[in-house]
């Protein structure tokens, strides 16, 4: 943004002025952090010898050791790029700024390096540096050392290859040979920063993007953070795969676009073939822009969290067994006679059961769930079960703890994504305590079908329970805590019913995703008698885009009662009772709205329950905006009449009797993007 660019302007001035010469900058780069003018965090240059580690190379050839520079921390790279290399440069100025940086800190000659490619490694000596092209002028070192992965490269072959390259190599292909004196520490670090930048940060299309904004803020920082989030296992593996796949697609399309554009620009004719090429070029451009937007969504840490990762394992349901039999799976590490008698009496042979039950015993709940078919039941006996894997439930089964939740504990160990993935048509989970560790995604995700969660305790690590688009969750009398994200995430088009739960000590209590997009249906949300307390942020957060002023005006004009401009909405009176207003006419509805609002104003509502009204108001107001935006789009297309079912954005909201206590930012808030 303009403000960010202005804020960073002094850094850019500092960068251009820099320190006045390579020797003086070298002195500054190794000053202690206590000095306000210090240029780096790598230590004090007053200490004798190098401050960097060394890497002993593998292989048959006895190459010398190289500097270890690939272990740098996030803040070290961040500081280098922000303060000393890129500053406030534009994308079109990146190469120029990088060249200036190298000219200040790189030793121009007298050092050895290993030139590494995908095919070979060879020891070279640097005799000069072409800073403007980011290339080093090299010659083969003596004695000649070369290690080839494909075929043997002789001295003559390598000399011929260097001559073809005019003895100039990109600096990022060089790994500086270790030197204990410390004289070449800066050279090794500078090359590492350039190498890392072109491997992980720079995109071939960056230079053609908007050039008015600060490149570091817009591109470098989010990509750098994403890289370290991936390294530190904070991004789901599926999302990482998607990101790399999107990058590959975008790179391929961009190369195709560049080739097509070059062909058009080199042609002077106005032929039909050229017109076809221009149309194809515009189509490619649109595809590239679409992919770039997806990449930015993943790169931005806030948007990555807010919009989430919407894929799942895709596990196929087994369906019923060929003979139609249903099995009861009993899980227990050891089973005593008294426990078996209780199970037989209460669960396995009830008096109402006329059919013979087939029973299988397991020592591990994960294997029991994996063995299930449609209609099976898993009964987990009291105990503490440690699993290293993910529960993927694709069939309609019942997973039940035999006892109180604190007596039946399933704890996930080891790094991974989800703990429980639900895609079955009708899944029931009850009387269990789920404990999550070292997670990347939430403790339970409902991707498809309906999942009922009753009388459970969920000790979360990242996000808590996620209800995806078109999925349904009924969560009843359960306790959820510890999520570093939201306790419950509700996606557009989902159905979420929360009855009598405790949601506490999370970053946010409940996060309702944006549903204004025309491709999404409004969610159906019921929240009754929940206690949402001691969360770091809000009790409930609604994510939505900033709506244009004209849509706001239309929505405000058409939603004076705000509760009441949607067909299936339960209005909430201050006495906690609800009136269904589905069949009321417009005038009656408006009168009902006026009476209700007057009653709302007169009532003394406690701090703990006032969030119910605020949440319902905002959700329905957003639904009204969605309806008006839809009407506006139809009007722009010339559609003046439409079916009532098409125009009506069906949204059911019932927010009754919930208590909001000691949430850091209050009971309800909105996140605008």
XYZ file of C-alpha atoms in Angstrom:
673
model
C 0.000 0.000 0.000
C 0.977 3.660 -0.301
C 1.299 4.005 3.493
C 3.521 0.958 3.725
C 5.669 2.273 0.900
C 6.011 5.663 2.603
C 6.829 4.006 5.912
C 9.652 2.049 4.311
C 11.019 4.991 2.315
C 13.815 5.773 4.832
C 15.029 2.201 4.476
C 15.202 2.644 0.735
C 17.223 5.844 1.183
C 19.502 4.011 3.581
C 19.897 1.227 1.042
C 20.808 3.533 -1.813
C 23.237 5.528 0.259
C 24.304 2.398 2.106
C 27.573 2.903 3.880
C 29.742 4.144 1.109
C 31.903 1.173 0.312
C 32.345 -2.568 0.656
C 34.890 -2.379 3.481
C 32.772 -0.100 5.626
C 29.629 -2.191 5.017
C 31.569 -5.328 5.933
C 32.500 -3.692 9.218
C 28.876 -2.775 9.901
C 27.551 -6.220 8.935
C 29.397 -7.798 11.820
C 28.654 -5.291 14.573
C 26.698 -6.399 17.615
C 22.898 -6.020 17.715
C 23.157 -3.445 20.505
C 24.455 -0.922 17.981
C 21.505 0.835 16.362
C 23.391 1.082 13.073
C 24.240 -2.605 12.887
C 23.545 -4.279 9.573
C 23.169 -7.891 10.601
C 22.615 -10.399 13.351
C 25.446 -12.744 12.502
C 27.771 -11.795 15.319
C 30.756 -9.585 15.963
C 33.533 -9.197 13.403
C 35.965 -8.516 16.268
C 36.023 -12.252 17.000
C 38.801 -14.075 15.190
C 37.850 -16.661 12.580
C 34.629 -17.569 10.877
C 31.246 -17.522 12.570
C 29.701 -19.943 10.073
C 29.627 -23.714 10.167
C 30.991 -26.076 7.569
C 29.505 -28.860 5.464
C 31.589 -31.907 4.638
C 30.565 -33.016 1.127
C 29.471 -36.551 0.289
C 30.624 -38.487 -2.741
C 33.715 -40.121 -4.134
C 35.528 -36.917 -5.069
C 37.443 -35.199 -2.265
C 35.914 -31.751 -2.602
C 36.852 -29.182 0.035
C 34.291 -28.314 2.735
C 31.793 -25.522 2.038
C 30.159 -22.911 4.264
C 26.902 -23.963 5.898
C 24.421 -21.182 5.144
C 21.127 -23.013 4.513
C 20.250 -23.086 8.235
C 19.384 -19.386 8.532
C 16.372 -18.474 10.653
C 13.315 -16.631 9.376
C 14.210 -13.344 11.042
C 17.755 -13.446 9.599
C 16.489 -13.744 6.045
C 13.672 -11.271 6.712
C 16.108 -8.658 8.012
C 18.517 -9.158 5.126
C 15.862 -8.762 2.434
C 14.012 -5.911 4.112
C 16.908 -3.778 5.310
C 19.865 -4.444 3.021
C 18.872 -6.081 -0.262
C 15.375 -5.113 -1.440
C 14.226 -2.369 0.912
C 11.330 -0.544 -0.799
C 12.197 -1.514 -4.355
C 9.664 -2.272 -7.061
C 9.563 -5.683 -8.721
C 11.227 -4.178 -11.791
C 14.098 -2.942 -9.580
C 14.870 -6.243 -7.841
C 17.849 -7.147 -10.008
C 19.299 -3.631 -9.720
C 18.986 -3.575 -5.926
C 20.460 -7.069 -5.641
C 23.420 -6.046 -7.798
C 24.044 -3.005 -5.574
C 23.954 -5.222 -2.503
C 26.431 -7.725 -3.970
C 28.760 -4.927 -5.028
C 28.933 -3.751 -1.416
C 29.522 -7.103 0.290
C 30.898 -9.641 -2.205
C 34.640 -10.267 -2.509
C 35.416 -9.568 -6.181
C 38.011 -12.328 -6.561
C 40.352 -14.716 -4.806
C 37.850 -17.305 -3.508
C 36.965 -20.819 -4.497
C 33.508 -22.338 -4.914
C 31.842 -25.543 -6.016
C 29.748 -25.054 -9.124
C 26.704 -27.310 -8.730
C 24.176 -28.313 -11.364
C 21.746 -31.218 -11.667
C 24.357 -33.116 -13.653
C 27.763 -32.391 -12.128
C 29.820 -30.576 -9.499
C 33.156 -28.960 -10.232
C 35.616 -26.863 -8.232
C 36.195 -23.373 -9.658
C 38.027 -20.212 -8.686
C 36.372 -16.781 -8.927
C 38.498 -14.166 -10.674
C 35.898 -11.390 -11.073
C 32.203 -10.578 -10.524
C 29.816 -9.046 -13.058
C 27.471 -7.440 -10.541
C 24.918 -6.105 -13.035
C 24.191 -9.609 -14.372
C 24.586 -11.337 -10.954
C 27.290 -13.547 -12.432
C 30.817 -14.531 -11.393
C 33.725 -14.910 -13.799
C 35.449 -18.218 -13.009
C 38.192 -20.575 -14.086
C 38.769 -24.204 -13.229
C 40.761 -24.748 -10.058
C 43.943 -26.777 -9.937
C 43.965 -29.659 -9.416
C 40.842 -30.346 -11.485
C 38.054 -31.813 -9.310
C 34.773 -32.893 -10.897
C 32.001 -35.283 -9.899
C 29.401 -36.226 -12.528
C 26.089 -38.007 -11.907
C 25.493 -38.935 -15.549
C 28.727 -39.317 -17.447
C 32.375 -38.520 -17.007
C 33.277 -34.891 -17.673
C 36.925 -34.549 -18.650
C 39.001 -31.410 -18.135
C 38.681 -30.603 -21.836
C 34.867 -30.985 -21.783
C 34.554 -28.680 -18.786
C 36.840 -26.037 -20.317
C 34.760 -26.122 -23.486
C 31.542 -25.709 -21.495
C 32.959 -22.708 -19.613
C 34.056 -21.117 -22.867
C 30.496 -21.465 -24.208
C 29.318 -19.644 -21.089
C 32.093 -17.062 -21.460
C 33.350 -18.251 -18.059
C 30.366 -16.508 -16.402
C 28.170 -18.419 -13.951
C 25.105 -17.253 -11.939
C 26.271 -16.648 -8.368
C 23.398 -18.761 -6.989
C 24.978 -21.845 -8.596
C 28.143 -21.389 -6.506
C 28.761 -22.792 -3.013
C 31.666 -20.955 -1.375
C 34.546 -23.125 -0.125
C 34.985 -22.977 3.650
C 37.669 -20.675 5.032
C 38.424 -20.477 8.758
C 39.708 -16.910 8.608
C 36.209 -15.420 8.320
C 37.253 -13.341 5.315
C 34.641 -14.913 3.057
C 31.727 -15.195 5.504
C 29.886 -12.281 3.931
C 30.442 -13.641 0.450
C 28.933 -16.989 1.428
C 25.955 -15.338 3.149
C 25.310 -12.906 0.288
C 25.255 -15.728 -2.258
C 22.960 -17.742 0.019
C 20.488 -14.839 0.167
C 20.491 -14.513 -3.626
C 20.180 -18.280 -4.114
C 17.291 -18.589 -1.647
C 15.506 -15.624 -3.176
C 15.519 -16.986 -6.729
C 14.665 -20.517 -5.597
C 11.823 -19.783 -3.178
C 10.656 -16.161 -3.501
C 10.952 -14.833 -7.031
C 8.345 -15.743 -9.650
C 8.951 -15.276 -13.351
C 5.807 -13.130 -13.660
C 6.630 -10.799 -10.757
C 8.202 -8.179 -12.962
C 4.984 -7.803 -14.958
C 2.727 -7.409 -11.926
C 1.718 -4.095 -10.397
C 4.827 -2.009 -9.913
C 3.372 0.720 -7.702
C 3.551 -1.138 -4.417
C 6.442 -2.188 -2.268
C 7.620 -5.568 -3.526
C 8.891 -6.738 -0.156
C 5.577 -6.195 1.633
C 3.466 -7.481 -1.246
C 5.405 -10.609 -2.233
C 8.606 -11.327 -0.319
C 7.304 -11.341 3.253
C 4.244 -13.607 2.692
C 6.237 -16.091 0.586
C 9.051 -16.150 3.119
C 6.602 -16.772 5.960
C 4.908 -19.553 3.999
C 8.275 -21.226 3.375
C 9.068 -21.309 7.092
C 5.510 -22.317 8.020
C 5.955 -25.329 5.738
C 9.357 -26.130 7.243
C 7.890 -25.991 10.745
C 4.882 -28.215 9.881
C 2.281 -25.478 10.247
C 0.645 -26.024 6.848
C -1.474 -29.068 5.897
C 0.327 -31.490 3.602
C -2.538 -31.365 1.108
C -2.336 -27.585 0.929
C 1.430 -27.771 0.367
C 0.857 -30.174 -2.533
C -1.822 -27.855 -3.944
C 0.506 -24.864 -3.692
C 3.349 -26.553 -5.563
C 0.902 -27.851 -8.160
C -0.508 -24.348 -8.670
C 3.020 -22.971 -9.007
C 3.870 -25.554 -11.676
C 0.662 -24.836 -13.588
C 1.225 -21.099 -13.439
C 4.850 -21.394 -14.572
C 3.855 -23.600 -17.528
C 1.033 -21.290 -18.607
C 3.240 -18.226 -18.223
C 5.955 -19.728 -20.450
C 3.290 -20.539 -23.035
C 1.928 -16.994 -22.759
C 5.372 -15.435 -23.198
C 6.096 -17.564 -26.282
C 2.725 -16.656 -27.769
C 3.243 -12.962 -27.086
C 6.706 -13.056 -28.628
C 5.269 -14.644 -31.779
C 2.613 -11.948 -32.069
C 5.009 -9.050 -31.457
C 7.485 -10.325 -34.048
C 4.781 -10.536 -36.706
C 3.731 -7.478 -38.710
C 0.768 -9.116 -40.416
C -2.857 -8.684 -39.413
C -3.872 -12.206 -40.371
C -6.687 -14.338 -39.002
C -4.099 -16.598 -37.371
C -2.712 -13.639 -35.413
C -6.195 -12.676 -34.251
C -6.726 -16.225 -33.047
C -3.409 -16.029 -31.222
C -4.478 -12.815 -29.504
C -7.709 -14.416 -28.322
C -5.744 -17.407 -27.056
C -3.321 -15.027 -25.338
C -6.160 -13.257 -23.517
C -7.528 -16.599 -22.403
C -4.111 -17.638 -21.108
C -3.756 -14.321 -19.301
C -7.078 -14.844 -17.507
C -6.067 -18.369 -16.483
C -2.739 -17.111 -15.149
C -4.418 -14.336 -13.144
C -6.829 -16.857 -11.647
C -3.959 -19.128 -10.574
C -2.022 -16.178 -9.160
C -4.986 -15.217 -6.990
C -5.122 -18.761 -5.627
C -1.405 -18.625 -4.874
C -1.781 -15.306 -3.039
C -4.592 -16.764 -0.967
C -2.279 -19.543 0.224
C 0.719 -17.250 0.683
C -1.120 -14.775 2.906
C -1.076 -16.309 6.423
C -4.238 -14.531 7.561
C -6.290 -15.440 4.495
C -4.879 -18.966 4.615
C -6.306 -19.302 8.119
C -9.575 -17.486 7.441
C -10.534 -19.364 4.273
C -8.999 -22.668 5.279
C -8.142 -25.753 3.326
C -11.197 -27.362 1.773
C -9.985 -30.727 0.538
C -10.193 -34.032 2.345
C -8.807 -37.534 2.038
C -11.431 -38.624 -0.502
C -11.777 -42.021 1.182
C -14.483 -44.098 -0.495
C -17.238 -45.652 1.601
C -17.245 -49.455 1.760
C -21.005 -49.706 2.011
C -22.764 -52.723 3.524
C -21.206 -56.177 3.741
C -22.209 -58.622 0.977
C -24.408 -60.608 3.380
C -25.813 -57.444 4.979
C -24.434 -58.320 8.429
C -23.524 -55.621 10.931
C -20.710 -56.114 13.423
C -20.146 -54.618 16.850
C -16.457 -53.894 17.412
C -15.280 -53.844 21.021
C -12.008 -52.022 21.749
C -10.061 -52.722 24.932
C -6.363 -53.131 25.669
C -7.225 -55.780 28.273
C -10.686 -56.976 29.217
C -11.680 -58.189 32.676
C -14.524 -60.607 33.351
C -16.531 -57.958 35.212
C -16.212 -55.521 32.294
C -17.268 -58.201 29.838
C -20.325 -59.022 31.935
C -21.319 -55.349 32.039
C -20.871 -55.056 28.284
C -22.955 -58.166 27.657
C -25.711 -56.939 29.930
C -25.864 -53.306 28.806
C -24.609 -53.182 25.223
C -24.138 -56.534 23.572
C -27.175 -58.532 24.696
C -29.933 -56.096 25.644
C -33.374 -57.538 26.329
C -34.839 -55.758 23.307
C -32.339 -57.358 20.947
C -33.924 -60.252 19.006
C -31.007 -60.927 16.658
C -27.700 -62.572 17.413
C -24.848 -60.008 17.422
C -21.526 -60.648 15.736
C -18.709 -59.218 17.849
C -15.073 -58.510 17.007
C -12.459 -57.508 19.586
C -9.649 -55.014 18.964
C -6.907 -53.516 21.081
C -6.667 -50.311 19.026
C -9.556 -47.955 18.096
C -7.910 -47.053 14.773
C -7.938 -50.671 13.537
C -11.520 -51.076 14.763
C -12.743 -48.063 12.756
C -10.761 -49.205 9.705
C -12.537 -52.586 9.879
C -16.008 -51.019 9.880
C -18.644 -51.278 7.176
C -21.947 -49.424 6.862
C -24.058 -49.718 10.015
C -21.303 -51.074 12.302
C -20.869 -49.968 15.905
C -17.576 -49.419 17.727
C -17.682 -49.583 21.533
C -14.492 -48.342 23.189
C -13.928 -49.535 26.743
C -12.366 -47.304 29.424
C -8.669 -46.710 28.892
C -6.063 -44.351 27.461
C -5.425 -45.190 23.804
C -2.515 -43.627 21.935
C -2.834 -43.668 18.139
C -0.418 -42.584 15.426
C -2.663 -41.968 12.477
C -5.909 -40.404 11.302
C -9.481 -41.649 11.658
C -11.115 -41.594 8.222
C -14.808 -42.413 8.633
C -16.545 -42.781 5.276
C -19.438 -45.070 6.271
C -22.388 -44.453 8.567
C -21.123 -45.932 11.825
C -21.477 -45.302 15.532
C -18.392 -44.664 17.658
C -19.238 -44.846 21.345
C -17.242 -44.671 24.545
C -18.334 -47.050 27.288
C -18.224 -44.760 30.298
C -17.583 -41.094 30.960
C -15.543 -39.128 28.393
C -12.631 -38.664 30.801
C -12.463 -42.455 31.200
C -12.249 -43.161 27.450
C -9.344 -41.116 26.067
C -7.959 -41.331 22.522
C -4.726 -39.386 22.145
C -3.070 -38.661 18.815
C 0.706 -38.772 18.730
C 3.036 -37.890 15.893
C 2.837 -35.115 13.361
C -0.017 -35.090 10.901
C -2.983 -33.233 9.534
C -6.486 -34.051 10.765
C -7.332 -36.289 13.691
C -10.859 -37.332 12.616
C -12.193 -36.934 9.041
C -15.924 -37.584 8.548
C -17.509 -38.132 5.135
C -20.201 -40.686 5.992
C -23.910 -40.002 5.515
C -24.749 -40.402 9.208
C -21.956 -40.730 11.771
C -22.447 -40.682 15.545
C -19.599 -40.120 18.011
C -20.333 -40.070 21.744
C -18.761 -40.238 25.214
C -15.143 -39.888 24.088
C -12.263 -37.593 24.916
C -10.064 -36.742 21.928
C -6.621 -35.276 22.646
C -4.610 -33.811 19.770
C -0.858 -33.106 19.582
C 1.538 -31.759 16.914
C -1.320 -31.087 14.523
C -1.529 -29.000 11.393
C -5.295 -29.148 10.863
C -8.290 -29.424 13.162
C -9.305 -32.151 15.580
C -12.436 -33.115 13.618
C -13.637 -32.174 10.129
C -17.052 -32.909 8.666
C -16.631 -32.889 4.883
C -19.865 -34.546 3.775
C -22.995 -36.017 5.295
C -24.063 -35.557 8.897
C -21.962 -36.088 12.010
C -23.435 -36.063 15.501
C -21.049 -35.360 18.340
C -22.551 -35.872 21.793
C -21.143 -35.811 25.307
C -17.535 -35.557 24.104
C -14.453 -33.676 25.295
C -12.160 -32.238 22.609
C -8.701 -31.073 23.643
C -7.484 -29.302 20.520
C -4.134 -28.251 19.128
C -4.858 -26.077 16.075
C -8.426 -25.623 14.845
C -11.227 -27.440 16.643
C -14.241 -28.754 14.696
C -14.727 -27.756 11.041
C -18.050 -28.003 9.176
C -17.375 -27.858 5.441
C -19.700 -26.734 2.664
C -22.762 -29.022 2.268
C -21.892 -30.908 5.470
C -23.940 -31.041 8.675
C -22.839 -31.101 12.312
C -24.921 -31.620 15.426
C -22.727 -31.007 18.458
C -24.455 -31.523 21.779
C -23.399 -31.334 25.436
C -19.703 -31.388 24.564
C -16.656 -29.485 25.813
C -14.092 -28.046 23.380
C -10.961 -26.114 24.351
C -7.350 -25.308 23.487
C -7.664 -24.503 19.758
C -5.009 -22.116 18.467
C -7.495 -21.161 15.768
C -11.272 -21.230 16.085
C -13.075 -23.755 18.253
C -15.721 -24.302 15.550
C -15.414 -23.223 11.893
C -18.647 -22.975 9.893
C -18.338 -22.904 6.093
C -20.876 -21.498 3.592
C -23.676 -23.866 2.664
C -23.241 -25.981 5.785
C -25.671 -26.800 8.582
C -24.372 -26.423 12.115
C -26.369 -27.064 15.273
C -24.678 -26.382 18.605
C -26.679 -27.309 21.716
C -25.469 -26.938 25.282
C -21.721 -26.974 24.584
C -18.780 -25.300 26.258
C -16.298 -23.639 23.857
C -13.454 -21.970 25.672
C -9.745 -21.104 25.793
C -9.415 -20.963 21.986
C -8.145 -18.137 19.794
C -11.723 -17.514 18.618
C -14.829 -19.326 19.810
C -16.746 -19.787 16.545
C -15.648 -18.617 13.070
C -18.333 -18.256 10.377
C -16.757 -18.160 6.919
C -17.762 -15.673 4.222
C -20.949 -16.739 2.433
C -21.542 -13.631 0.293
C -20.014 -15.241 -2.794
C -22.675 -16.028 -5.392
C -21.465 -19.627 -5.652
C -22.179 -20.333 -1.995
C -25.421 -20.930 -0.140
C -26.018 -19.315 3.209
C -25.308 -21.533 6.209
C -28.034 -22.755 8.532
C -26.933 -22.047 12.080
C -28.552 -23.006 15.366
C -26.873 -22.063 18.638
C -28.813 -22.779 21.816
C -27.643 -22.671 25.441
C -23.912 -22.771 24.713
C -21.362 -21.218 27.049
C -18.607 -19.498 25.036
C -16.001 -18.097 27.365
C -12.345 -17.224 27.969
C -11.410 -17.148 24.292
C -8.524 -14.929 23.236
C -10.470 -13.012 20.599
C -14.217 -12.913 19.999
C -16.821 -15.417 21.041
C -18.145 -15.483 17.453
C -16.473 -14.009 14.334
C -18.100 -13.506 10.927
C -15.770 -13.278 7.918
C -17.068 -11.177 5.045
C -15.770 -8.961 2.239
C -16.045 -5.197 2.226
C -19.271 -4.497 0.337
C -19.474 -1.591 -2.099
C -21.383 1.471 -0.904
C -24.229 1.059 -3.390
C -24.942 -2.462 -2.211
C -24.760 -1.274 1.392
C -27.337 1.424 0.691
C -29.688 -1.019 -1.026
C -29.312 -3.539 1.774
C -29.916 -0.926 4.452
C -32.978 0.389 2.642
C -34.459 -3.079 2.318
C -33.618 -4.411 5.782
C -34.961 -1.915 8.288
C -35.881 -4.748 10.625
C -32.722 -6.641 9.582
C -34.014 -9.776 11.312
C -36.869 -10.066 8.952
C -35.970 -9.756 5.271
C -35.345 -13.462 4.844
C -37.942 -16.143 4.582
C -36.939 -18.788 7.088
C -35.633 -16.882 10.101
C -36.533 -17.411 13.703
C -36.819 -14.051 15.392
C -35.480 -13.887 18.899
C -37.340 -12.103 21.659
C -35.628 -10.933 24.777
C -37.543 -13.454 26.875
C -35.733 -16.236 25.013
C -38.823 -17.487 23.123
C -38.979 -17.677 19.352
C -41.703 -16.939 16.827
C -41.644 -18.489 13.387
C -42.295 -15.772 10.811
C -42.127 -17.815 7.649
C -45.739 -17.234 6.589
C -46.123 -13.574 7.624
C -46.757 -10.912 4.997
C -44.520 -7.884 4.542
C -46.648 -5.480 6.636
C -47.181 -7.957 9.445
C -43.480 -8.776 9.326
C -42.523 -5.121 9.642
C -44.914 -4.640 12.580
C -43.446 -7.716 14.225
C -39.969 -6.270 13.656
C -40.909 -2.917 15.222
C -42.501 -4.522 18.268
C -39.590 -6.852 18.691
C -36.991 -4.107 18.448
C -38.897 -1.936 20.949
C -39.044 -4.871 23.320
C -35.361 -5.447 22.753
C -34.573 -1.821 23.633
C -36.671 -1.886 26.812
C -35.302 -5.141 28.144
C -32.338 -5.246 30.452
C -30.076 -7.789 28.848
C -27.126 -9.096 30.787
C -23.629 -8.891 29.374
C -23.463 -12.663 29.177
C -26.420 -13.082 26.807
C -26.523 -9.876 24.755
C -24.281 -11.425 22.104
C -27.210 -13.586 20.915
C -28.971 -10.555 19.411
C -25.846 -9.055 17.892
C -24.862 -12.300 16.181
C -28.326 -12.987 14.776
C -28.659 -9.406 13.534
C -25.336 -9.473 11.729
C -25.867 -12.901 10.173
C -29.269 -11.990 8.786
C -28.063 -8.569 7.641
C -25.297 -10.309 5.711
C -27.867 -12.627 4.174
C -29.876 -9.570 3.086
C -26.753 -8.099 1.468
C -26.211 -11.382 -0.363
C -29.778 -11.243 -1.694
C -29.376 -7.637 -2.853
C -26.049 -8.385 -4.539
C -27.704 -11.286 -6.338
C -30.566 -9.045 -7.509
C -28.074 -6.429 -8.689
C -26.172 -9.028 -10.751
C -29.414 -10.254 -12.335
C -30.405 -6.673 -13.115
C -27.053 -6.043 -14.814
C -27.709 -9.114 -16.953
C -31.085 -7.679 -17.958
C -33.152 -10.080 -15.854
C -35.926 -8.035 -14.282
C -38.135 -10.860 -13.035
C -37.063 -14.011 -11.289
C -38.565 -16.910 -9.432
C -39.082 -16.267 -5.714
C -37.091 -19.353 -4.836
C -34.179 -18.036 -6.875
C -34.287 -14.586 -5.356
C -34.764 -15.776 -1.786
C -31.507 -16.462 -0.001
C -32.668 -19.118 2.454
C -31.012 -18.630 5.805
C -32.109 -20.127 9.067
C -30.675 -18.563 12.193
C -31.571 -19.446 15.748
C -29.330 -17.918 18.396
C -30.952 -18.435 21.783
C -29.828 -18.605 25.395
C -26.068 -18.608 24.778
C -23.738 -17.111 27.361
C -20.617 -15.153 26.451
C -18.137 -14.636 29.274
C -14.658 -13.131 29.445
C -13.858 -13.307 25.733
C -10.860 -11.070 25.018
C -12.482 -8.875 22.341
C -16.136 -9.367 23.214
C -18.977 -11.642 22.233
C -19.074 -10.878 18.486
C -16.922 -9.313 15.786
C -16.490 -9.227 12.011
C -13.388 -9.755 9.899
C -13.483 -7.661 6.717
C -11.240 -8.570 3.784
